[in-house]
mmCIF file of C-alpha atoms in Angstrom:
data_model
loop_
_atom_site.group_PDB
_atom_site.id
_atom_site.type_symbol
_atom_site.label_atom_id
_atom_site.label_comp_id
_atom_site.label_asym_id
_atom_site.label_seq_id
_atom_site.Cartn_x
_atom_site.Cartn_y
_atom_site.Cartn_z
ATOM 1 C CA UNK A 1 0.000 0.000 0.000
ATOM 2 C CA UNK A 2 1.623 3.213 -1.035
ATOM 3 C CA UNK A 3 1.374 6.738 0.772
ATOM 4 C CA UNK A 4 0.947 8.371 -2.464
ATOM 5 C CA UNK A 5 -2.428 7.196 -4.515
ATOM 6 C CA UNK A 6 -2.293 6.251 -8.253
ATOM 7 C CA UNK A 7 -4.775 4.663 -11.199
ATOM 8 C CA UNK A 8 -2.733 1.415 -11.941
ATOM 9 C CA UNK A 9 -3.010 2.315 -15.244
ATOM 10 C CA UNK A 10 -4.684 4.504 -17.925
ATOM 11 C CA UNK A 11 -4.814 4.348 -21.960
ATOM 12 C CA UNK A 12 -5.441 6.744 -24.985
ATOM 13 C CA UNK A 13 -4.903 6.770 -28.092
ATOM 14 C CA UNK A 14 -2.124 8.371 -30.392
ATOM 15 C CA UNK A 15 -3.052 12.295 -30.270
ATOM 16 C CA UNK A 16 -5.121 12.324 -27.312
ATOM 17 C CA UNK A 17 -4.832 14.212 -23.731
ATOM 18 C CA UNK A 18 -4.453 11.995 -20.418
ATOM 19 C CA UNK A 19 -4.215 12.728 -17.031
ATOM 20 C CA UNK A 20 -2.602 10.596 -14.220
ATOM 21 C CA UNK A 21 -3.488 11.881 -10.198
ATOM 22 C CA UNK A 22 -1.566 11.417 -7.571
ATOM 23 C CA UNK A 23 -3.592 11.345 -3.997
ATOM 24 C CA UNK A 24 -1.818 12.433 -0.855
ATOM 25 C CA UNK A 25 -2.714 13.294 2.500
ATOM 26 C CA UNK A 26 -2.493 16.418 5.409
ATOM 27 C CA UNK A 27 1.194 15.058 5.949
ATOM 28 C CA UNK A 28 2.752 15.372 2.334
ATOM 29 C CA UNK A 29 1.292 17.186 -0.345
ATOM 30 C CA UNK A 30 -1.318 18.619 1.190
ATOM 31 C CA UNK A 31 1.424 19.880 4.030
ATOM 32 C CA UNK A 32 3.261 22.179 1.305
ATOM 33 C CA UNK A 33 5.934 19.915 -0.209
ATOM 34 C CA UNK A 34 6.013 19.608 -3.522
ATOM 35 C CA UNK A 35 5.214 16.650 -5.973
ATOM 36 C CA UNK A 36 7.406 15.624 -8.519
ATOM 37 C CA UNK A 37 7.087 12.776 -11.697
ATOM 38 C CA UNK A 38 9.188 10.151 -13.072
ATOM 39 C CA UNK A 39 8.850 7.875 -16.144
ATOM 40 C CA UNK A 40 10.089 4.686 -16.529
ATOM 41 C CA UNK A 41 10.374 3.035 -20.041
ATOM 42 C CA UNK A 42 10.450 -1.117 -19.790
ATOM 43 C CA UNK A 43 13.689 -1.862 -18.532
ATOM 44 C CA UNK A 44 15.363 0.857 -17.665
ATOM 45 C CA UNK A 45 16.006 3.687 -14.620
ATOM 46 C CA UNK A 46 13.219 6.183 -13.983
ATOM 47 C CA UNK A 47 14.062 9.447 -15.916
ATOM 48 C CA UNK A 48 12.845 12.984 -13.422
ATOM 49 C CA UNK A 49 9.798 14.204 -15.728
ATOM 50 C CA UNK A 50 8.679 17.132 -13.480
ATOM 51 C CA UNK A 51 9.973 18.360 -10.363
ATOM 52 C CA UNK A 52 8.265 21.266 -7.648
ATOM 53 C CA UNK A 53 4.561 20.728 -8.968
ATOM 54 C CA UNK A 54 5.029 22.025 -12.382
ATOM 55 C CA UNK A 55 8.957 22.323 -13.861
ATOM 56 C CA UNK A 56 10.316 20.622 -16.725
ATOM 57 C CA UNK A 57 13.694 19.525 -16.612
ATOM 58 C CA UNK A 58 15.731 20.633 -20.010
ATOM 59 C CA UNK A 59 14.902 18.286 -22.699
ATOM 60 C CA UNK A 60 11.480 17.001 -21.523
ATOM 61 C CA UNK A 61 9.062 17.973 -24.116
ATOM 62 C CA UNK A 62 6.185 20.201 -23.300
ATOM 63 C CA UNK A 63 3.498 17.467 -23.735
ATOM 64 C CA UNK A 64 4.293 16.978 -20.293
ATOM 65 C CA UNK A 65 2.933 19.012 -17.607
ATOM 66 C CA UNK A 66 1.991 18.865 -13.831
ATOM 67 C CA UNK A 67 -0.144 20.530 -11.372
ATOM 68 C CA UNK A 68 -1.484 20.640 -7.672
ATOM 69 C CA UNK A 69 -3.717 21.323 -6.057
ATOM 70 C CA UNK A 70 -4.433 20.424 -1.976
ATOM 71 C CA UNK A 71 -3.578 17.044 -1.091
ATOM 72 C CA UNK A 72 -3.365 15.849 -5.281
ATOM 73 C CA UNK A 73 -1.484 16.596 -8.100
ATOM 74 C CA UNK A 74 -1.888 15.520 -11.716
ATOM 75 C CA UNK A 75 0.377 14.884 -14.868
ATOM 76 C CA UNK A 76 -1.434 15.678 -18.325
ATOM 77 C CA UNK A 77 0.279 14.222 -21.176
ATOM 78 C CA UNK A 78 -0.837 15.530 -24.398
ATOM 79 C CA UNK A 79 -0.842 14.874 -28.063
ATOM 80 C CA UNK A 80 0.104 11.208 -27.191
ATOM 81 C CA UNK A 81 2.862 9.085 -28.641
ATOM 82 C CA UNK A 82 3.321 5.683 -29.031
ATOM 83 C CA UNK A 83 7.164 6.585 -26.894
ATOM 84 C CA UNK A 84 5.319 7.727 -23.952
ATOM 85 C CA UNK A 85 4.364 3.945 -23.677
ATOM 86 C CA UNK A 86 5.649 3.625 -19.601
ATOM 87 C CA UNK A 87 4.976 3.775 -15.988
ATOM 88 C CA UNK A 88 5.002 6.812 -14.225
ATOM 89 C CA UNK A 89 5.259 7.906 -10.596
ATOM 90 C CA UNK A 90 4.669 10.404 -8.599
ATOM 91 C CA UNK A 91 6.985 11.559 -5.396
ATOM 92 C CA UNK A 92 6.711 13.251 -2.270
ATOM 93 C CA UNK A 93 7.649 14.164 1.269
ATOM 94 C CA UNK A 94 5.946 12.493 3.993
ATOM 95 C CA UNK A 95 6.716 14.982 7.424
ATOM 96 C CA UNK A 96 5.563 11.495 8.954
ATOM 97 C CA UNK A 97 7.673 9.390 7.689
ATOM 98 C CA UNK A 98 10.541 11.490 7.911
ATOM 99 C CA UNK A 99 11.138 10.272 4.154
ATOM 100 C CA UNK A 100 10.313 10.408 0.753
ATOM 101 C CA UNK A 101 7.245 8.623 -0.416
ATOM 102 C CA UNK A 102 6.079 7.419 -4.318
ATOM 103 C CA UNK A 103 2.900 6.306 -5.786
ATOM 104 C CA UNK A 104 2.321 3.313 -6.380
ATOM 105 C CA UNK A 105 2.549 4.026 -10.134
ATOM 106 C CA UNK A 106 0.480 4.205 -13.452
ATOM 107 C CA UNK A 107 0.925 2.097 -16.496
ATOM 108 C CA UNK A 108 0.100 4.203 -19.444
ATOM 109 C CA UNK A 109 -0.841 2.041 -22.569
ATOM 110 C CA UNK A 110 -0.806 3.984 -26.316
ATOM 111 C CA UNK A 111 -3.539 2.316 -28.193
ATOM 112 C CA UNK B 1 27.534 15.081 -17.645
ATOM 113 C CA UNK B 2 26.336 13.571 -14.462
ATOM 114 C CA UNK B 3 26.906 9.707 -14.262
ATOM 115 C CA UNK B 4 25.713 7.178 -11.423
ATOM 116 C CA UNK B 5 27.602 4.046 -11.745
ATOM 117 C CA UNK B 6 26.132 0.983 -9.338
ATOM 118 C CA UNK B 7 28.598 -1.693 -8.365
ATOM 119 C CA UNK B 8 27.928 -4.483 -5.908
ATOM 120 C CA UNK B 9 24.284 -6.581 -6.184
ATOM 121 C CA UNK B 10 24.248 -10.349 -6.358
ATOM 122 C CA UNK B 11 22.682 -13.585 -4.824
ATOM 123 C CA UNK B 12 22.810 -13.326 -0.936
ATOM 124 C CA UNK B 13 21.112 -16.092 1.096
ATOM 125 C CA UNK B 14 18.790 -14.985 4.150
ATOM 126 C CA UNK B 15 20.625 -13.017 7.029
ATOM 127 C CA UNK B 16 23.625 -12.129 4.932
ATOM 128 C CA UNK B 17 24.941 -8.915 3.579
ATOM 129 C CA UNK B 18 26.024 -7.295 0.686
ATOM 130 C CA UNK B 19 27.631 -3.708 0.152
ATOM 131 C CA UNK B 20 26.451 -1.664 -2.653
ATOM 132 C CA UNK B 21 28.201 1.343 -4.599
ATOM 133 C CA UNK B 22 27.488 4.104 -6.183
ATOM 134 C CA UNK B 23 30.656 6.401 -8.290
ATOM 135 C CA UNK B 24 29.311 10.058 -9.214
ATOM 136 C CA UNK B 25 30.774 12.101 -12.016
ATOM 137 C CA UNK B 26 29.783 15.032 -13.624
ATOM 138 C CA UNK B 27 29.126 16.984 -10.655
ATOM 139 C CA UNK B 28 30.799 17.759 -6.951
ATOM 140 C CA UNK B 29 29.224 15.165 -4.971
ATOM 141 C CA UNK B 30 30.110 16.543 -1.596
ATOM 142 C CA UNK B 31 27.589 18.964 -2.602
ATOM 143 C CA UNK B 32 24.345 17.673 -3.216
ATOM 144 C CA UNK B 33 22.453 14.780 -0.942
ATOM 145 C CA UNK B 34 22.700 11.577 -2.489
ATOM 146 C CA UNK B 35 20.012 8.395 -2.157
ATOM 147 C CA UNK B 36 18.970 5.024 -2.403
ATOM 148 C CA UNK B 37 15.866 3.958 -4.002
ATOM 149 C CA UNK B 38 14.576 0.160 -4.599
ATOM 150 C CA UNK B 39 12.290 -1.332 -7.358
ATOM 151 C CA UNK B 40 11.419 -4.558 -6.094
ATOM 152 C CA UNK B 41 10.263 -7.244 -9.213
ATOM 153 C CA UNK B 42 7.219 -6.129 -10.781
ATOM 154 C CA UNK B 43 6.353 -3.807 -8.131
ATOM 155 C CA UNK B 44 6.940 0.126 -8.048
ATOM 156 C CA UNK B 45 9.946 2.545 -6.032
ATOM 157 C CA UNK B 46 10.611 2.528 -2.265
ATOM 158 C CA UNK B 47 13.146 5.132 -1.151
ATOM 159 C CA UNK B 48 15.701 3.687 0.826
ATOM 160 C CA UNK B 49 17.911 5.593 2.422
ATOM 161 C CA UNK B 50 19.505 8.911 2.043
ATOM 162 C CA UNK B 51 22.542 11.180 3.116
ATOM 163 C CA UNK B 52 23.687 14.431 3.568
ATOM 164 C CA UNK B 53 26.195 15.833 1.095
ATOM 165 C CA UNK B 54 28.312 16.204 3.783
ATOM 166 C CA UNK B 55 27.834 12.835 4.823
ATOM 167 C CA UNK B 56 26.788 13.718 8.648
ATOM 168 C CA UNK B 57 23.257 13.311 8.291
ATOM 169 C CA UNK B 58 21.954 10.109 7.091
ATOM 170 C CA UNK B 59 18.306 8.947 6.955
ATOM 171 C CA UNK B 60 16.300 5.216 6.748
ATOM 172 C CA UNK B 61 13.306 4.241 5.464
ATOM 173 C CA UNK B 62 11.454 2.230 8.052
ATOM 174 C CA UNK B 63 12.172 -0.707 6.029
ATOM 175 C CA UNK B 64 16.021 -0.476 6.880
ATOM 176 C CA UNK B 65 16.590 0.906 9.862
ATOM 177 C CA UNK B 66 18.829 -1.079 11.937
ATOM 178 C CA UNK B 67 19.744 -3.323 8.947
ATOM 179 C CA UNK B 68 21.418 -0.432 6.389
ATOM 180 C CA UNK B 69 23.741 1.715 6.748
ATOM 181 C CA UNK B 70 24.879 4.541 4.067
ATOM 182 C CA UNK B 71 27.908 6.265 3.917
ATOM 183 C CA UNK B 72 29.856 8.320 1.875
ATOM 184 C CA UNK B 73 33.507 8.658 0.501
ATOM 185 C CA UNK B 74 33.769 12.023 -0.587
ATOM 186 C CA UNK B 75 37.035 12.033 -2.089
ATOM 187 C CA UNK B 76 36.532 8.910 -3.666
ATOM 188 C CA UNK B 77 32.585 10.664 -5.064
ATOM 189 C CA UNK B 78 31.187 7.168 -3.757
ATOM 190 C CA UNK B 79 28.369 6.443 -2.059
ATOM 191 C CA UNK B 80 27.644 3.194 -0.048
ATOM 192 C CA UNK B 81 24.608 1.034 1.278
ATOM 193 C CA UNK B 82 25.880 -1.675 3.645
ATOM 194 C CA UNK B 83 23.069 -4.012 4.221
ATOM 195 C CA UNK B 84 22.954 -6.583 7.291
ATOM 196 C CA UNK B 85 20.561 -9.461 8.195
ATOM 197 C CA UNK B 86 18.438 -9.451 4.381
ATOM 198 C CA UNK B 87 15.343 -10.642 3.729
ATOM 199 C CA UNK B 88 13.322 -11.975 0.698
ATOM 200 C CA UNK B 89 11.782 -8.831 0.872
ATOM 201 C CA UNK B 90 14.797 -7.083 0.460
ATOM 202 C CA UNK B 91 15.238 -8.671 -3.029
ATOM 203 C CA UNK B 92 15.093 -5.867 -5.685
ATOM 204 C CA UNK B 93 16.641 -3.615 -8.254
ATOM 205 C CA UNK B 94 18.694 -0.673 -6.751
ATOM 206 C CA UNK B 95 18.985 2.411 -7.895
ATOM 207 C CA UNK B 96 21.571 5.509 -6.909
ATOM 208 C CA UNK B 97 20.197 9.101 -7.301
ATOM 209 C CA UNK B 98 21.469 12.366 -6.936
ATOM 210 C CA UNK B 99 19.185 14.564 -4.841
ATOM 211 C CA UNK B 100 17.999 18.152 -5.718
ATOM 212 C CA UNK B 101 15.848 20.153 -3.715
ATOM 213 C CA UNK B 102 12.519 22.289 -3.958
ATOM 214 C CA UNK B 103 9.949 22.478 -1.268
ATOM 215 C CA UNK B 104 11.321 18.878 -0.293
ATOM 216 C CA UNK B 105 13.652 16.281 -1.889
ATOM 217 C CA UNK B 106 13.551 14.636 -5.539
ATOM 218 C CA UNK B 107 15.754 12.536 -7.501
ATOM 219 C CA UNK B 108 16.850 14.106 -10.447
ATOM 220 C CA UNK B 109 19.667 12.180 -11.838
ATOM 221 C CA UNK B 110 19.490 8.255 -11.472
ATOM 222 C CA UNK B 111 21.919 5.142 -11.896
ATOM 223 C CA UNK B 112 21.312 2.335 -13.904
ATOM 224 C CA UNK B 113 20.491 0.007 -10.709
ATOM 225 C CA UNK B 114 22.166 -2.951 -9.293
ATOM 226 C CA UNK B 115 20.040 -6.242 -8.882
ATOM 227 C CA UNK B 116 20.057 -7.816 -4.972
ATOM 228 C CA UNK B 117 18.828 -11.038 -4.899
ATOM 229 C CA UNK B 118 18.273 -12.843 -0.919
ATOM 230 C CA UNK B 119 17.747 -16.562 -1.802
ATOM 231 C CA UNK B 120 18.636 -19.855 -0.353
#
Protein backbone atom coordinates (compact mmCIF):
# COMPACT_ATOMS: atom_id res chain seq x y z
CA UNK A 1 0.00 0.00 0.00
CA UNK A 2 1.62 3.21 -1.03
CA UNK A 3 1.37 6.74 0.77
CA UNK A 4 0.95 8.37 -2.46
CA UNK A 5 -2.43 7.20 -4.51
CA UNK A 6 -2.29 6.25 -8.25
CA UNK A 7 -4.78 4.66 -11.20
CA UNK A 8 -2.73 1.41 -11.94
CA UNK A 9 -3.01 2.31 -15.24
CA UNK A 10 -4.68 4.50 -17.93
CA UNK A 11 -4.81 4.35 -21.96
CA UNK A 12 -5.44 6.74 -24.98
CA UNK A 13 -4.90 6.77 -28.09
CA UNK A 14 -2.12 8.37 -30.39
CA UNK A 15 -3.05 12.30 -30.27
CA UNK A 16 -5.12 12.32 -27.31
CA UNK A 17 -4.83 14.21 -23.73
CA UNK A 18 -4.45 11.99 -20.42
CA UNK A 19 -4.21 12.73 -17.03
CA UNK A 20 -2.60 10.60 -14.22
CA UNK A 21 -3.49 11.88 -10.20
CA UNK A 22 -1.57 11.42 -7.57
CA UNK A 23 -3.59 11.35 -4.00
CA UNK A 24 -1.82 12.43 -0.86
CA UNK A 25 -2.71 13.29 2.50
CA UNK A 26 -2.49 16.42 5.41
CA UNK A 27 1.19 15.06 5.95
CA UNK A 28 2.75 15.37 2.33
CA UNK A 29 1.29 17.19 -0.34
CA UNK A 30 -1.32 18.62 1.19
CA UNK A 31 1.42 19.88 4.03
CA UNK A 32 3.26 22.18 1.30
CA UNK A 33 5.93 19.91 -0.21
CA UNK A 34 6.01 19.61 -3.52
CA UNK A 35 5.21 16.65 -5.97
CA UNK A 36 7.41 15.62 -8.52
CA UNK A 37 7.09 12.78 -11.70
CA UNK A 38 9.19 10.15 -13.07
CA UNK A 39 8.85 7.88 -16.14
CA UNK A 40 10.09 4.69 -16.53
CA UNK A 41 10.37 3.03 -20.04
CA UNK A 42 10.45 -1.12 -19.79
CA UNK A 43 13.69 -1.86 -18.53
CA UNK A 44 15.36 0.86 -17.67
CA UNK A 45 16.01 3.69 -14.62
CA UNK A 46 13.22 6.18 -13.98
CA UNK A 47 14.06 9.45 -15.92
CA UNK A 48 12.85 12.98 -13.42
CA UNK A 49 9.80 14.20 -15.73
CA UNK A 50 8.68 17.13 -13.48
CA UNK A 51 9.97 18.36 -10.36
CA UNK A 52 8.27 21.27 -7.65
CA UNK A 53 4.56 20.73 -8.97
CA UNK A 54 5.03 22.02 -12.38
CA UNK A 55 8.96 22.32 -13.86
CA UNK A 56 10.32 20.62 -16.72
CA UNK A 57 13.69 19.52 -16.61
CA UNK A 58 15.73 20.63 -20.01
CA UNK A 59 14.90 18.29 -22.70
CA UNK A 60 11.48 17.00 -21.52
CA UNK A 61 9.06 17.97 -24.12
CA UNK A 62 6.18 20.20 -23.30
CA UNK A 63 3.50 17.47 -23.74
CA UNK A 64 4.29 16.98 -20.29
CA UNK A 65 2.93 19.01 -17.61
CA UNK A 66 1.99 18.87 -13.83
CA UNK A 67 -0.14 20.53 -11.37
CA UNK A 68 -1.48 20.64 -7.67
CA UNK A 69 -3.72 21.32 -6.06
CA UNK A 70 -4.43 20.42 -1.98
CA UNK A 71 -3.58 17.04 -1.09
CA UNK A 72 -3.37 15.85 -5.28
CA UNK A 73 -1.48 16.60 -8.10
CA UNK A 74 -1.89 15.52 -11.72
CA UNK A 75 0.38 14.88 -14.87
CA UNK A 76 -1.43 15.68 -18.33
CA UNK A 77 0.28 14.22 -21.18
CA UNK A 78 -0.84 15.53 -24.40
CA UNK A 79 -0.84 14.87 -28.06
CA UNK A 80 0.10 11.21 -27.19
CA UNK A 81 2.86 9.08 -28.64
CA UNK A 82 3.32 5.68 -29.03
CA UNK A 83 7.16 6.59 -26.89
CA UNK A 84 5.32 7.73 -23.95
CA UNK A 85 4.36 3.95 -23.68
CA UNK A 86 5.65 3.62 -19.60
CA UNK A 87 4.98 3.78 -15.99
CA UNK A 88 5.00 6.81 -14.22
CA UNK A 89 5.26 7.91 -10.60
CA UNK A 90 4.67 10.40 -8.60
CA UNK A 91 6.98 11.56 -5.40
CA UNK A 92 6.71 13.25 -2.27
CA UNK A 93 7.65 14.16 1.27
CA UNK A 94 5.95 12.49 3.99
CA UNK A 95 6.72 14.98 7.42
CA UNK A 96 5.56 11.49 8.95
CA UNK A 97 7.67 9.39 7.69
CA UNK A 98 10.54 11.49 7.91
CA UNK A 99 11.14 10.27 4.15
CA UNK A 100 10.31 10.41 0.75
CA UNK A 101 7.24 8.62 -0.42
CA UNK A 102 6.08 7.42 -4.32
CA UNK A 103 2.90 6.31 -5.79
CA UNK A 104 2.32 3.31 -6.38
CA UNK A 105 2.55 4.03 -10.13
CA UNK A 106 0.48 4.20 -13.45
CA UNK A 107 0.93 2.10 -16.50
CA UNK A 108 0.10 4.20 -19.44
CA UNK A 109 -0.84 2.04 -22.57
CA UNK A 110 -0.81 3.98 -26.32
CA UNK A 111 -3.54 2.32 -28.19
CA UNK B 1 27.53 15.08 -17.65
CA UNK B 2 26.34 13.57 -14.46
CA UNK B 3 26.91 9.71 -14.26
CA UNK B 4 25.71 7.18 -11.42
CA UNK B 5 27.60 4.05 -11.75
CA UNK B 6 26.13 0.98 -9.34
CA UNK B 7 28.60 -1.69 -8.37
CA UNK B 8 27.93 -4.48 -5.91
CA UNK B 9 24.28 -6.58 -6.18
CA UNK B 10 24.25 -10.35 -6.36
CA UNK B 11 22.68 -13.58 -4.82
CA UNK B 12 22.81 -13.33 -0.94
CA UNK B 13 21.11 -16.09 1.10
CA UNK B 14 18.79 -14.99 4.15
CA UNK B 15 20.63 -13.02 7.03
CA UNK B 16 23.62 -12.13 4.93
CA UNK B 17 24.94 -8.92 3.58
CA UNK B 18 26.02 -7.29 0.69
CA UNK B 19 27.63 -3.71 0.15
CA UNK B 20 26.45 -1.66 -2.65
CA UNK B 21 28.20 1.34 -4.60
CA UNK B 22 27.49 4.10 -6.18
CA UNK B 23 30.66 6.40 -8.29
CA UNK B 24 29.31 10.06 -9.21
CA UNK B 25 30.77 12.10 -12.02
CA UNK B 26 29.78 15.03 -13.62
CA UNK B 27 29.13 16.98 -10.65
CA UNK B 28 30.80 17.76 -6.95
CA UNK B 29 29.22 15.17 -4.97
CA UNK B 30 30.11 16.54 -1.60
CA UNK B 31 27.59 18.96 -2.60
CA UNK B 32 24.34 17.67 -3.22
CA UNK B 33 22.45 14.78 -0.94
CA UNK B 34 22.70 11.58 -2.49
CA UNK B 35 20.01 8.39 -2.16
CA UNK B 36 18.97 5.02 -2.40
CA UNK B 37 15.87 3.96 -4.00
CA UNK B 38 14.58 0.16 -4.60
CA UNK B 39 12.29 -1.33 -7.36
CA UNK B 40 11.42 -4.56 -6.09
CA UNK B 41 10.26 -7.24 -9.21
CA UNK B 42 7.22 -6.13 -10.78
CA UNK B 43 6.35 -3.81 -8.13
CA UNK B 44 6.94 0.13 -8.05
CA UNK B 45 9.95 2.54 -6.03
CA UNK B 46 10.61 2.53 -2.27
CA UNK B 47 13.15 5.13 -1.15
CA UNK B 48 15.70 3.69 0.83
CA UNK B 49 17.91 5.59 2.42
CA UNK B 50 19.51 8.91 2.04
CA UNK B 51 22.54 11.18 3.12
CA UNK B 52 23.69 14.43 3.57
CA UNK B 53 26.19 15.83 1.10
CA UNK B 54 28.31 16.20 3.78
CA UNK B 55 27.83 12.83 4.82
CA UNK B 56 26.79 13.72 8.65
CA UNK B 57 23.26 13.31 8.29
CA UNK B 58 21.95 10.11 7.09
CA UNK B 59 18.31 8.95 6.96
CA UNK B 60 16.30 5.22 6.75
CA UNK B 61 13.31 4.24 5.46
CA UNK B 62 11.45 2.23 8.05
CA UNK B 63 12.17 -0.71 6.03
CA UNK B 64 16.02 -0.48 6.88
CA UNK B 65 16.59 0.91 9.86
CA UNK B 66 18.83 -1.08 11.94
CA UNK B 67 19.74 -3.32 8.95
CA UNK B 68 21.42 -0.43 6.39
CA UNK B 69 23.74 1.72 6.75
CA UNK B 70 24.88 4.54 4.07
CA UNK B 71 27.91 6.27 3.92
CA UNK B 72 29.86 8.32 1.87
CA UNK B 73 33.51 8.66 0.50
CA UNK B 74 33.77 12.02 -0.59
CA UNK B 75 37.04 12.03 -2.09
CA UNK B 76 36.53 8.91 -3.67
CA UNK B 77 32.58 10.66 -5.06
CA UNK B 78 31.19 7.17 -3.76
CA UNK B 79 28.37 6.44 -2.06
CA UNK B 80 27.64 3.19 -0.05
CA UNK B 81 24.61 1.03 1.28
CA UNK B 82 25.88 -1.68 3.64
CA UNK B 83 23.07 -4.01 4.22
CA UNK B 84 22.95 -6.58 7.29
CA UNK B 85 20.56 -9.46 8.19
CA UNK B 86 18.44 -9.45 4.38
CA UNK B 87 15.34 -10.64 3.73
CA UNK B 88 13.32 -11.98 0.70
CA UNK B 89 11.78 -8.83 0.87
CA UNK B 90 14.80 -7.08 0.46
CA UNK B 91 15.24 -8.67 -3.03
CA UNK B 92 15.09 -5.87 -5.69
CA UNK B 93 16.64 -3.62 -8.25
CA UNK B 94 18.69 -0.67 -6.75
CA UNK B 95 18.99 2.41 -7.90
CA UNK B 96 21.57 5.51 -6.91
CA UNK B 97 20.20 9.10 -7.30
CA UNK B 98 21.47 12.37 -6.94
CA UNK B 99 19.19 14.56 -4.84
CA UNK B 100 18.00 18.15 -5.72
CA UNK B 101 15.85 20.15 -3.72
CA UNK B 102 12.52 22.29 -3.96
CA UNK B 103 9.95 22.48 -1.27
CA UNK B 104 11.32 18.88 -0.29
CA UNK B 105 13.65 16.28 -1.89
CA UNK B 106 13.55 14.64 -5.54
CA UNK B 107 15.75 12.54 -7.50
CA UNK B 108 16.85 14.11 -10.45
CA UNK B 109 19.67 12.18 -11.84
CA UNK B 110 19.49 8.26 -11.47
CA UNK B 111 21.92 5.14 -11.90
CA UNK B 112 21.31 2.34 -13.90
CA UNK B 113 20.49 0.01 -10.71
CA UNK B 114 22.17 -2.95 -9.29
CA UNK B 115 20.04 -6.24 -8.88
CA UNK B 116 20.06 -7.82 -4.97
CA UNK B 117 18.83 -11.04 -4.90
CA UNK B 118 18.27 -12.84 -0.92
CA UNK B 119 17.75 -16.56 -1.80
CA UNK B 120 18.64 -19.85 -0.35
Amino acid sequence: QSVLTQPPSVSGAPGQRVTISCTGSSSNIGAGYDVHWYQQLPGTAPKLLIHGNTNRPSGVPDRFSGSKSGTSASLAITGLQAEDEADYYCQSYDRSLSGSVFGGGTKLTVL
Amino acid sequence: EVQLLESGGGLVQPGGSLRLSCAASGFTSNTYAMSWVRQAPGKGLEWVSGISGSGGSTYYADSGKGRFTISRDIPKNTVHLQMNSLRAEDTAVYFCAKVSMATGPYFDYWGQGTLVTVSS
